[in-house]
Short mmCIF file of C-alpha atoms in Angstrom, two decimals:
data_model
loop_
_atom_site.label_atom_id
_atom_site.label_comp_id
_atom_site.label_asym_id
_atom_site.label_seq_id
_atom_site.Cartn_x
_atom_site.Cartn_y
_atom_site.Cartn_z
CA UNK G 9 -29.42 -51.92 76.03
CA UNK G 10 -29.40 -50.17 79.42
CA UNK G 11 -26.12 -49.96 81.30
CA UNK G 12 -25.51 -52.71 83.83
CA UNK G 13 -22.90 -53.68 86.35
CA UNK G 14 -20.86 -56.83 86.57
CA UNK G 15 -22.42 -59.68 88.53
CA UNK G 16 -21.30 -63.01 89.94
CA UNK G 17 -23.00 -66.32 90.73
CA UNK G 18 -21.87 -69.12 93.01
CA UNK G 19 -23.45 -72.55 93.04
CA UNK G 20 -24.30 -75.43 90.70
CA UNK G 21 -24.47 -75.04 86.94
CA UNK G 22 -25.68 -77.58 84.41
CA UNK G 23 -25.26 -77.56 80.64
CA UNK G 24 -24.89 -79.84 77.61
CA UNK G 25 -21.95 -78.69 75.47
CA UNK G 26 -22.31 -81.93 73.48
CA UNK G 27 -25.52 -83.83 72.63
CA UNK G 28 -24.38 -86.89 74.59
CA UNK G 29 -22.91 -85.26 77.68
CA UNK G 30 -24.56 -83.54 80.65
CA UNK G 31 -21.96 -81.51 82.52
CA UNK G 32 -22.58 -80.62 86.16
CA UNK G 33 -20.29 -78.23 87.99
CA UNK G 34 -20.80 -77.77 91.73
CA UNK G 35 -19.46 -74.88 93.82
CA UNK G 36 -18.78 -72.91 90.67
CA UNK G 37 -18.08 -69.19 90.50
CA UNK G 38 -19.16 -67.35 87.35
CA UNK G 39 -18.22 -63.70 86.88
CA UNK G 40 -20.22 -61.85 84.24
CA UNK G 41 -18.76 -58.63 82.90
CA UNK G 42 -20.79 -55.39 82.53
CA UNK G 43 -21.12 -56.21 78.81
CA UNK G 44 -22.77 -59.56 79.58
CA UNK G 45 -19.84 -61.83 78.76
CA UNK G 46 -18.67 -64.65 81.03
CA UNK G 47 -15.36 -63.27 82.24
CA UNK G 48 -14.42 -66.11 84.55
CA UNK G 49 -15.78 -69.60 85.24
CA UNK G 50 -14.18 -71.53 88.08
CA UNK G 51 -15.63 -74.88 89.22
CA UNK G 52 -14.89 -76.31 92.65
CA UNK G 53 -14.33 -72.91 94.23
CA UNK G 54 -14.47 -72.62 97.99
CA UNK G 55 -16.66 -69.86 99.37
CA UNK G 56 -13.82 -68.28 101.36
CA UNK G 57 -11.81 -67.62 98.17
CA UNK G 58 -14.53 -65.74 96.29
CA UNK G 59 -13.51 -62.29 97.54
CA UNK G 60 -9.93 -62.75 96.45
CA UNK G 61 -11.00 -64.07 93.03
CA UNK G 62 -13.24 -61.04 92.52
CA UNK G 63 -10.39 -58.78 93.58
CA UNK G 64 -8.09 -60.41 91.03
CA UNK G 65 -10.52 -59.21 88.40
CA UNK G 66 -10.61 -55.72 89.95
CA UNK G 67 -14.09 -56.19 91.40
CA UNK G 68 -15.46 -55.56 94.87
CA UNK G 69 -18.76 -56.80 96.35
CA UNK G 70 -20.18 -53.36 95.49
CA UNK G 71 -19.06 -53.34 91.84
CA UNK G 72 -19.84 -57.03 91.26
CA UNK G 73 -22.78 -58.22 93.40
CA UNK G 74 -22.71 -61.93 94.25
CA UNK G 75 -25.73 -64.25 94.04
CA UNK G 76 -25.23 -67.46 95.99
CA UNK G 77 -27.58 -70.20 94.81
CA UNK G 78 -29.09 -72.42 97.47
CA UNK G 79 -29.03 -76.20 97.27
CA UNK G 80 -32.43 -76.23 95.55
CA UNK G 81 -31.20 -74.04 92.70
CA UNK G 82 -29.00 -74.40 89.64
CA UNK G 83 -28.04 -72.40 86.58
CA UNK G 84 -29.09 -73.61 83.14
CA UNK G 85 -28.42 -71.99 79.74
CA UNK G 86 -31.35 -70.08 78.28
CA UNK G 87 -33.67 -71.97 75.94
CA UNK G 88 -33.53 -71.25 72.20
CA UNK G 89 -36.73 -71.45 70.18
CA UNK G 90 -35.64 -72.07 66.60
CA UNK G 91 -39.11 -71.69 65.05
CA UNK G 92 -41.87 -69.36 66.23
CA UNK G 93 -44.61 -67.35 64.51
CA UNK G 94 -45.11 -64.25 66.65
CA UNK G 95 -48.38 -63.16 64.89
CA UNK G 96 -49.89 -66.55 65.77
CA UNK G 97 -49.33 -66.21 69.53
CA UNK G 98 -53.02 -65.58 70.20
CA UNK G 99 -54.24 -68.55 68.14
CA UNK G 100 -52.40 -71.24 70.09
CA UNK G 101 -54.53 -74.28 70.78
CA UNK G 102 -56.94 -73.74 67.90
CA UNK G 103 -57.30 -75.71 64.70
CA UNK G 104 -56.33 -79.15 65.95
CA UNK G 105 -56.91 -82.11 63.67
CA UNK G 106 -57.06 -80.32 60.31
CA UNK G 107 -54.57 -80.35 57.47
CA UNK G 108 -51.88 -77.70 57.16
CA UNK G 109 -53.19 -75.88 54.09
CA UNK G 110 -56.73 -75.62 55.47
CA UNK G 111 -55.34 -74.46 58.81
CA UNK G 112 -53.43 -71.68 57.07
CA UNK G 113 -56.44 -70.52 55.07
CA UNK G 114 -59.10 -70.71 57.78
CA UNK G 115 -57.19 -69.79 60.94
CA UNK G 116 -53.65 -68.53 60.43
CA UNK G 117 -53.87 -66.04 57.59
CA UNK G 118 -56.82 -64.19 59.22
CA UNK G 119 -54.89 -63.95 62.50
CA UNK G 120 -51.72 -62.72 60.83
CA UNK G 121 -53.61 -60.19 58.69
CA UNK G 122 -54.71 -58.40 61.87
CA UNK G 123 -51.10 -57.25 62.32
CA UNK G 124 -51.80 -54.56 59.71
CA UNK G 125 -53.23 -52.76 62.75
CA UNK G 126 -50.10 -51.56 64.55
CA UNK G 127 -51.97 -51.20 67.85
CA UNK G 128 -52.92 -54.87 67.69
CA UNK G 129 -49.40 -55.89 66.62
CA UNK G 130 -47.83 -53.94 69.49
CA UNK G 131 -50.08 -55.53 72.11
CA UNK G 132 -49.74 -59.01 70.62
CA UNK G 133 -45.96 -58.94 70.32
CA UNK G 134 -45.45 -57.56 73.82
CA UNK G 135 -47.43 -60.52 75.15
CA UNK G 136 -45.58 -62.99 72.91
CA UNK G 137 -42.07 -61.85 73.84
CA UNK G 138 -42.91 -61.59 77.55
CA UNK G 139 -44.43 -65.08 77.37
CA UNK G 140 -41.24 -66.49 75.90
CA UNK G 141 -39.00 -64.86 78.48
CA UNK G 142 -41.28 -66.15 81.22
CA UNK G 143 -40.62 -69.67 79.89
CA UNK G 144 -36.85 -69.14 79.86
CA UNK G 145 -36.63 -68.61 76.09
CA UNK G 146 -33.74 -66.19 75.77
CA UNK G 147 -33.46 -66.47 71.97
CA UNK G 148 -36.26 -66.89 69.43
CA UNK G 149 -36.26 -67.27 65.64
CA UNK G 150 -39.41 -65.40 64.67
CA UNK G 151 -41.50 -65.31 61.54
CA UNK G 152 -43.41 -62.03 61.55
CA UNK G 153 -46.37 -61.27 59.29
CA UNK G 154 -45.89 -59.81 55.81
CA UNK G 155 -46.30 -56.28 57.18
CA UNK G 156 -43.17 -54.12 57.33
CA UNK G 157 -44.42 -52.01 60.25
CA UNK G 158 -45.45 -54.99 62.32
CA UNK G 159 -42.10 -56.67 61.74
CA UNK G 160 -40.28 -53.56 62.94
CA UNK G 161 -42.55 -53.44 66.00
CA UNK G 162 -41.58 -57.04 66.79
CA UNK G 163 -37.89 -56.13 66.61
CA UNK G 164 -38.46 -53.08 68.83
CA UNK G 165 -40.34 -55.23 71.34
CA UNK G 166 -37.52 -57.77 71.55
CA UNK G 167 -35.01 -54.98 72.13
CA UNK G 168 -37.15 -53.33 74.80
CA UNK G 169 -37.77 -56.56 76.71
CA UNK G 170 -34.24 -57.86 76.19
CA UNK G 171 -34.88 -61.03 74.19
CA UNK G 172 -32.30 -62.13 71.64
CA UNK G 173 -34.08 -62.67 68.32
CA UNK G 174 -33.83 -63.47 64.63
CA UNK G 175 -36.77 -61.77 62.90
CA UNK G 176 -38.05 -62.18 59.36
CA UNK G 177 -40.87 -60.58 57.40
CA UNK G 178 -42.71 -63.33 55.51
CA UNK G 179 -42.30 -63.07 51.73
CA UNK G 180 -45.41 -64.57 50.08
CA UNK G 181 -46.69 -63.49 46.68
CA UNK G 182 -49.08 -66.32 45.76
CA UNK G 183 -51.43 -69.01 47.08
CA UNK G 184 -52.74 -66.82 49.88
CA UNK G 185 -55.94 -64.74 50.16
CA UNK G 186 -56.06 -61.52 48.14
CA UNK G 187 -56.17 -59.56 51.42
CA UNK G 188 -53.00 -61.20 52.74
CA UNK G 189 -50.41 -61.53 49.99
CA UNK G 190 -47.60 -59.54 48.39
CA UNK G 191 -48.89 -58.05 45.15
CA UNK G 192 -46.02 -59.42 43.05
CA UNK G 193 -42.35 -60.44 43.29
CA UNK G 194 -41.16 -56.84 43.12
CA UNK G 195 -43.34 -55.94 46.09
CA UNK G 196 -42.18 -58.98 48.06
CA UNK G 197 -38.50 -58.19 47.52
CA UNK G 198 -38.81 -54.44 48.12
CA UNK G 199 -40.69 -55.06 51.37
CA UNK G 200 -38.08 -57.60 52.47
CA UNK G 201 -35.24 -55.18 51.76
CA UNK G 202 -37.01 -52.40 53.67
CA UNK G 203 -37.65 -54.68 56.61
CA UNK G 204 -34.00 -55.77 56.72
CA UNK G 205 -32.87 -52.14 56.70
CA UNK G 206 -35.27 -51.13 59.45
CA UNK G 207 -34.24 -53.97 61.78
CA UNK G 208 -30.56 -53.27 61.18
CA UNK G 209 -31.15 -49.59 61.95
CA UNK G 210 -32.62 -50.57 65.33
CA UNK G 211 -29.62 -52.74 66.25
CA UNK G 212 -26.76 -51.96 63.83
CA UNK G 213 -24.31 -54.35 65.50
CA UNK G 214 -26.83 -57.19 65.68
CA UNK G 215 -26.12 -57.39 69.40
CA UNK G 216 -29.58 -58.74 70.16
CA UNK G 217 -31.77 -58.52 67.04
CA UNK G 218 -30.97 -59.60 63.50
CA UNK G 219 -33.11 -59.76 60.34
CA UNK G 220 -33.73 -63.08 58.57
CA UNK G 221 -34.48 -63.70 54.91
CA UNK G 222 -37.82 -65.50 55.14
CA UNK G 223 -39.62 -67.10 52.20
CA UNK G 224 -42.66 -68.41 54.06
CA UNK G 225 -42.50 -71.65 52.10
CA UNK G 226 -42.25 -72.62 48.45
CA UNK G 227 -46.02 -72.80 48.00
CA UNK G 228 -46.45 -69.12 48.81
CA UNK G 229 -43.48 -67.89 46.75
CA UNK G 230 -43.28 -67.64 42.97
CA UNK G 231 -40.22 -68.76 41.04
CA UNK G 232 -39.15 -65.15 40.58
CA UNK G 233 -39.54 -64.32 44.26
CA UNK G 234 -37.45 -67.31 45.34
CA UNK G 235 -34.83 -66.45 42.74
CA UNK G 236 -34.58 -62.85 43.96
CA UNK G 237 -34.55 -63.90 47.61
CA UNK G 238 -31.59 -66.11 46.71
CA UNK G 239 -29.90 -63.08 45.14
CA UNK G 240 -30.60 -61.14 48.33
CA UNK G 241 -29.06 -63.93 50.40
CA UNK G 242 -25.96 -63.85 48.19
CA UNK G 243 -25.55 -60.11 48.71
CA UNK G 244 -26.22 -60.30 52.48
CA UNK G 245 -24.00 -63.18 53.53
CA UNK G 246 -24.29 -62.17 57.18
CA UNK G 247 -28.03 -62.88 57.27
CA UNK G 248 -29.70 -66.16 58.23
CA UNK G 249 -32.38 -67.74 56.04
CA UNK G 250 -35.47 -69.54 57.33
CA UNK G 251 -38.33 -71.40 55.69
CA UNK G 252 -40.63 -74.39 56.12
CA UNK G 253 -39.40 -77.67 54.66
CA UNK G 254 -41.08 -81.04 54.09
CA UNK G 255 -43.76 -80.10 56.61
CA UNK G 256 -46.67 -82.27 55.49
CA UNK G 257 -47.75 -84.65 52.75
CA UNK G 258 -50.06 -82.04 51.24
CA UNK G 259 -47.35 -79.37 51.27
CA UNK G 260 -44.83 -81.67 49.58
CA UNK G 261 -47.30 -82.72 46.88
CA UNK G 262 -48.41 -79.14 46.17
CA UNK G 263 -44.80 -77.95 46.00
CA UNK G 264 -44.06 -80.68 43.45
CA UNK G 265 -46.99 -79.44 41.32
CA UNK G 266 -45.69 -75.87 41.46
CA UNK G 267 -42.05 -76.80 40.78
CA UNK G 268 -42.20 -79.97 38.63
CA UNK G 269 -38.69 -79.41 37.32
CA UNK G 270 -37.25 -80.43 40.71
CA UNK G 271 -37.33 -83.91 42.20
CA UNK G 272 -37.17 -82.72 45.81
CA UNK G 273 -37.58 -79.60 47.91
CA UNK G 274 -33.90 -79.68 48.82
CA UNK G 275 -32.94 -79.58 45.15
CA UNK G 276 -35.34 -76.69 44.58
CA UNK G 277 -34.13 -74.53 47.50
CA UNK G 278 -30.51 -75.24 46.64
CA UNK G 279 -31.06 -74.12 43.05
CA UNK G 280 -32.17 -70.72 44.36
CA UNK G 281 -29.17 -70.35 46.66
CA UNK G 282 -31.31 -70.72 49.78
CA UNK G 283 -29.76 -73.89 51.18
CA UNK G 284 -26.61 -73.55 53.24
CA UNK G 285 -25.06 -73.16 56.70
CA UNK G 286 -27.19 -70.07 57.39
CA UNK G 287 -30.45 -71.89 56.60
CA UNK G 288 -32.96 -72.89 59.29
CA UNK G 289 -35.41 -75.51 58.00
CA UNK G 290 -38.55 -75.90 60.08
CA UNK G 291 -40.03 -79.41 60.48
CA UNK G 292 -38.06 -81.51 57.91
CA UNK G 293 -40.36 -84.48 58.50
CA UNK G 294 -40.31 -86.33 55.16
CA UNK G 295 -36.82 -86.00 53.62
CA UNK G 296 -35.49 -88.61 51.25
CA UNK G 297 -32.08 -90.16 51.84
CA UNK G 298 -30.71 -87.90 49.10
CA UNK G 299 -32.16 -84.83 50.77
CA UNK G 300 -30.70 -85.68 54.17
CA UNK G 301 -27.29 -86.08 52.55
CA UNK G 302 -27.66 -82.69 50.86
CA UNK G 303 -28.80 -80.98 54.07
CA UNK G 304 -25.81 -82.48 55.84
CA UNK G 305 -23.40 -81.47 53.07
CA UNK G 306 -24.80 -77.93 53.00
CA UNK G 307 -24.63 -77.75 56.83
CA UNK G 308 -28.26 -76.67 57.20
CA UNK G 309 -29.96 -76.37 60.58
CA UNK G 310 -33.12 -78.28 61.48
CA UNK G 311 -35.86 -76.80 63.69
CA UNK G 312 -37.69 -79.81 65.13
CA UNK G 313 -41.28 -78.91 66.12
CA UNK G 314 -42.88 -82.01 67.66
CA UNK G 315 -46.09 -80.42 68.98
CA UNK G 316 -47.58 -79.21 65.66
CA UNK G 317 -46.15 -82.26 63.88
CA UNK G 318 -48.47 -84.46 65.93
CA UNK G 319 -51.60 -82.35 66.33
CA UNK G 320 -52.58 -81.53 62.76
CA UNK G 321 -54.46 -84.15 60.77
CA UNK G 322 -51.74 -86.79 61.04
CA UNK G 323 -49.10 -87.95 63.49
CA UNK G 324 -45.75 -87.13 61.88
CA UNK G 325 -42.34 -88.25 63.17
CA UNK G 326 -39.28 -86.45 61.85
CA UNK G 327 -36.08 -88.55 61.57
CA UNK G 328 -34.31 -86.69 64.37
CA UNK G 329 -32.20 -89.68 65.36
CA UNK G 330 -30.75 -89.77 61.85
CA UNK G 331 -29.99 -86.05 61.93
CA UNK G 332 -28.24 -86.43 65.26
CA UNK G 333 -26.36 -89.54 64.12
CA UNK G 334 -24.93 -87.54 61.23
CA UNK G 335 -23.83 -84.72 63.54
CA UNK G 336 -26.21 -82.22 61.97
CA UNK G 337 -27.39 -79.02 63.66
CA UNK G 338 -30.75 -79.69 65.32
CA UNK G 339 -32.77 -77.39 67.57
CA UNK G 340 -36.29 -77.34 68.95
CA UNK G 341 -39.12 -75.02 68.00
CA UNK G 342 -42.41 -74.23 69.70
CA UNK G 343 -43.92 -73.27 66.33
CA UNK G 344 -46.50 -71.08 68.06
CA UNK G 345 -49.31 -71.09 67.06
CA UNK G 346 -49.15 -74.34 65.07
CA UNK G 347 -47.68 -75.61 68.32
CA UNK G 348 -50.15 -75.28 71.18
CA UNK G 349 -47.58 -74.41 73.85
CA UNK G 350 -45.00 -71.67 74.27
CA UNK G 351 -43.05 -73.78 76.77
CA UNK G 352 -39.72 -75.29 75.72
CA UNK G 353 -40.12 -77.78 78.56
CA UNK G 354 -43.32 -78.96 76.89
CA UNK G 355 -41.55 -79.19 73.54
CA UNK G 356 -38.76 -81.31 75.05
CA UNK G 357 -41.35 -83.70 76.50
CA UNK G 358 -43.09 -84.04 73.17
CA UNK G 359 -39.79 -84.53 71.36
CA UNK G 360 -39.11 -87.50 73.63
CA UNK G 361 -42.62 -88.95 73.29
CA UNK G 362 -42.61 -88.58 69.50
CA UNK G 363 -39.24 -90.30 69.30
CA UNK G 364 -40.62 -93.20 71.35
CA UNK G 365 -43.56 -93.46 68.96
CA UNK G 366 -41.13 -93.45 66.05
CA UNK G 367 -39.08 -96.19 67.62
CA UNK G 368 -42.25 -98.23 67.88
CA UNK G 369 -42.93 -97.87 64.17
CA UNK G 370 -45.30 -94.90 64.21
CA UNK G 371 -44.18 -92.38 61.62
CA UNK G 372 -45.39 -90.48 58.60
CA UNK G 373 -45.41 -93.05 55.81
CA UNK G 374 -44.46 -92.25 52.23
CA UNK G 375 -47.15 -91.66 49.64
CA UNK G 376 -46.67 -92.04 45.92
CA UNK G 377 -45.00 -89.04 44.39
CA UNK G 378 -44.49 -87.21 47.66
CA UNK G 379 -40.73 -87.58 47.88
CA UNK G 380 -41.20 -88.72 51.46
CA UNK G 381 -39.15 -90.84 53.77
CA UNK G 382 -41.01 -94.09 53.33
CA UNK G 383 -39.11 -97.07 54.70
CA UNK G 384 -35.70 -95.66 53.72
CA UNK G 385 -35.11 -93.47 56.79
CA UNK G 386 -35.79 -95.18 60.09
CA UNK G 387 -36.94 -93.28 63.16
CA UNK G 388 -34.24 -94.98 65.25
CA UNK G 389 -33.87 -94.98 69.01
CA UNK G 390 -35.70 -92.51 71.23
CA UNK G 391 -33.85 -89.33 72.13
CA UNK G 392 -32.35 -89.06 75.59
CA UNK G 393 -32.85 -86.39 78.23
CA UNK G 394 -29.40 -84.99 77.43
CA UNK G 395 -30.11 -84.84 73.70
CA UNK G 396 -33.39 -83.07 74.32
CA UNK G 397 -31.73 -80.50 76.56
CA UNK G 398 -28.91 -80.06 74.05
CA UNK G 399 -31.39 -79.36 71.25
CA UNK G 400 -33.14 -76.79 73.46
CA UNK G 401 -29.88 -74.99 74.26
CA UNK G 402 -26.52 -75.58 72.54
CA UNK G 403 -28.04 -77.33 69.52
CA UNK G 404 -30.52 -74.52 69.01
CA UNK G 405 -27.70 -71.99 69.28
CA UNK G 406 -25.87 -73.72 66.43
CA UNK G 407 -29.03 -73.74 64.31
CA UNK G 408 -29.50 -70.01 64.90
CA UNK G 409 -25.88 -69.27 64.01
CA UNK G 410 -25.10 -68.32 67.60
CA UNK G 411 -23.09 -71.33 68.71
CA UNK G 412 -20.06 -69.17 69.45
CA UNK G 413 -22.07 -66.86 71.71
CA UNK G 414 -24.69 -68.78 73.70
CA UNK G 415 -26.06 -72.24 74.48
CA UNK G 416 -23.58 -73.30 77.15
CA UNK G 417 -21.31 -71.82 79.81
CA UNK G 418 -17.70 -70.99 78.99
CA UNK G 419 -15.38 -68.05 79.37
CA UNK G 420 -15.95 -65.64 76.50
CA UNK G 421 -19.55 -66.79 75.92
CA UNK G 422 -22.41 -64.43 76.58
CA UNK G 423 -24.45 -65.01 79.73
CA UNK G 424 -27.90 -66.16 78.60
CA UNK G 425 -29.13 -68.23 81.51
CA UNK G 426 -31.88 -69.06 83.96
CA UNK G 427 -31.97 -69.84 87.67
CA UNK G 428 -34.05 -72.99 88.23
CA UNK G 429 -35.47 -73.63 91.69
CA UNK G 430 -36.82 -77.01 92.76
CA UNK G 431 -38.38 -78.28 95.98
CA UNK G 432 -37.31 -81.16 98.21
CA UNK G 433 -39.33 -83.57 100.34
CA UNK G 434 -37.53 -82.56 103.51
CA UNK G 435 -38.05 -78.82 103.07
CA UNK G 436 -40.77 -78.40 100.46
CA UNK G 437 -42.02 -75.25 102.18
CA UNK G 438 -38.82 -73.59 100.95
CA UNK G 439 -39.47 -74.58 97.36
CA UNK G 440 -41.86 -73.02 94.87
CA UNK G 441 -45.56 -73.27 94.26
CA UNK G 442 -45.99 -75.65 91.36
CA UNK G 443 -46.39 -79.21 90.24
CA UNK G 444 -42.79 -80.27 89.72
CA UNK G 445 -41.97 -83.60 91.32
CA UNK G 446 -40.17 -83.09 94.61
CA UNK G 447 -36.46 -83.81 94.67
CA UNK G 448 -35.50 -86.65 96.99
CA UNK G 449 -32.44 -87.01 99.18
CA UNK G 450 -29.75 -88.79 97.19
CA UNK G 451 -30.97 -87.67 93.75
CA UNK G 452 -28.05 -86.83 91.50
CA UNK G 453 -28.23 -83.76 89.26
CA UNK G 454 -29.26 -85.73 86.19
CA UNK G 455 -32.32 -86.96 88.11
CA UNK G 456 -33.04 -83.41 89.29
CA UNK G 457 -32.78 -82.05 85.75
CA UNK G 458 -35.00 -84.85 84.45
CA UNK G 459 -37.68 -84.02 87.04
CA UNK G 460 -37.50 -80.36 85.99
CA UNK G 461 -37.74 -81.13 82.29
CA UNK G 462 -40.54 -83.68 82.63
CA UNK G 463 -42.65 -82.13 85.42
CA UNK G 464 -41.55 -78.51 85.93
CA UNK G 465 -43.01 -75.30 84.55
CA UNK G 466 -42.32 -71.57 84.39
CA UNK G 467 -42.76 -71.25 88.16
CA UNK G 468 -39.50 -73.16 88.60
CA UNK G 469 -37.71 -70.67 86.35
CA UNK G 470 -37.08 -67.95 88.90
CA UNK G 471 -34.73 -65.59 87.08
CA UNK G 472 -33.76 -65.19 83.43
CA UNK G 473 -30.79 -63.33 81.97
CA UNK G 474 -29.95 -62.32 78.40
CA UNK G 475 -26.44 -61.03 77.79
CA UNK G 476 -26.14 -60.48 81.53
CA UNK G 477 -29.31 -58.37 81.77
CA UNK G 478 -32.03 -59.70 84.06
CA UNK G 479 -35.23 -59.99 82.03
CA UNK G 480 -37.37 -62.02 84.45
CA UNK G 481 -37.43 -62.29 88.22
CA UNK G 482 -39.83 -64.11 90.53
CA UNK G 483 -37.78 -63.41 93.66
#
């Protein structure tokens, strides 16, 4: 990363260190060290003491520039996208209303196969990463294509643009077109090992970019490939694991045909050593009671992706309330391009709306032999604004294995954040162009944050920082 100076911010900050608690700190001074770590966080600081506080940390206004937020602005932790397919960025919005397996065959695999062309991959990934940063996504868990070169290009792009990322080359040696599949298990594993080595060579300390062991899903991986990926996970205990889990009725039924010796997907993945605290499971819509208990016991992370879950050929409601009730790690994912939007604000809105539908009895029902939820796991109450924001920030950080680094504001944490600017009725000309509902006199910060989440867009996200480095500015 390029060298940078220390910086300081003074104003209001908002975060959700717990899923049930929105913390608001007014008149707060944050000092960010040259390495991007929060060196000091002092709420209720008076403006006339800032100089002396900076001096106590051996800073001057020249060595630690101060940004004073106005009353229309606040700091928010960066969003964390726990499930994103970078090669599918250009296909967003296509293929609505068809089943998952047909969507993969007709739309997704052809798009991903184009990443064999490194010129195409470079252009596509630059647009994808820039699009995420524009939306305030400071960390993304990416599935790349099966191409080693393209996966390395994605890692290089994240480093160049400053986005924190977990990046995995898809291992897939069956049930895909002949022109887009690993030739055999040996090829799949060798390519995965090469990809891991190349990403680690780009960022040896894992400061921003880390490789992820990525079996696309059980349908596309043979028994031998899953077994050897499990061996790889055992020998690389520092690496996360990500895969799709209980994503659709068709996927669950097909997986059962391919692995009849297992009663559930959780049992299958656990048998291969792929289920544990480093595991990120995308979707998790139809788990049985037994599976939820195993995911909880194994401390797995859940990437909830409400937009694709409701725009395929069925409206599917994952039991997020149950996951939260059990204290499990839950984050949000855009799932581009199964998800039609790259905006985490949009995902939070859909997460709320889907939970309301679930509360009203709309959910994916069990089908015979699917191992689904059925009537055993209730959708429960709708999620709150605070829970949605927690999943998009601190919850997502826990899912990505970064809970000790990012997701909220605290001394010693790394400064991944955004400056949000709103507009008020009494001085809307000083706000921003956009459609966010105007803030009214007397609104408390929870109301302001709710207006931002429910009606704001990327125009309200004025500045974005990753590890103290500014990666977006609209000022």
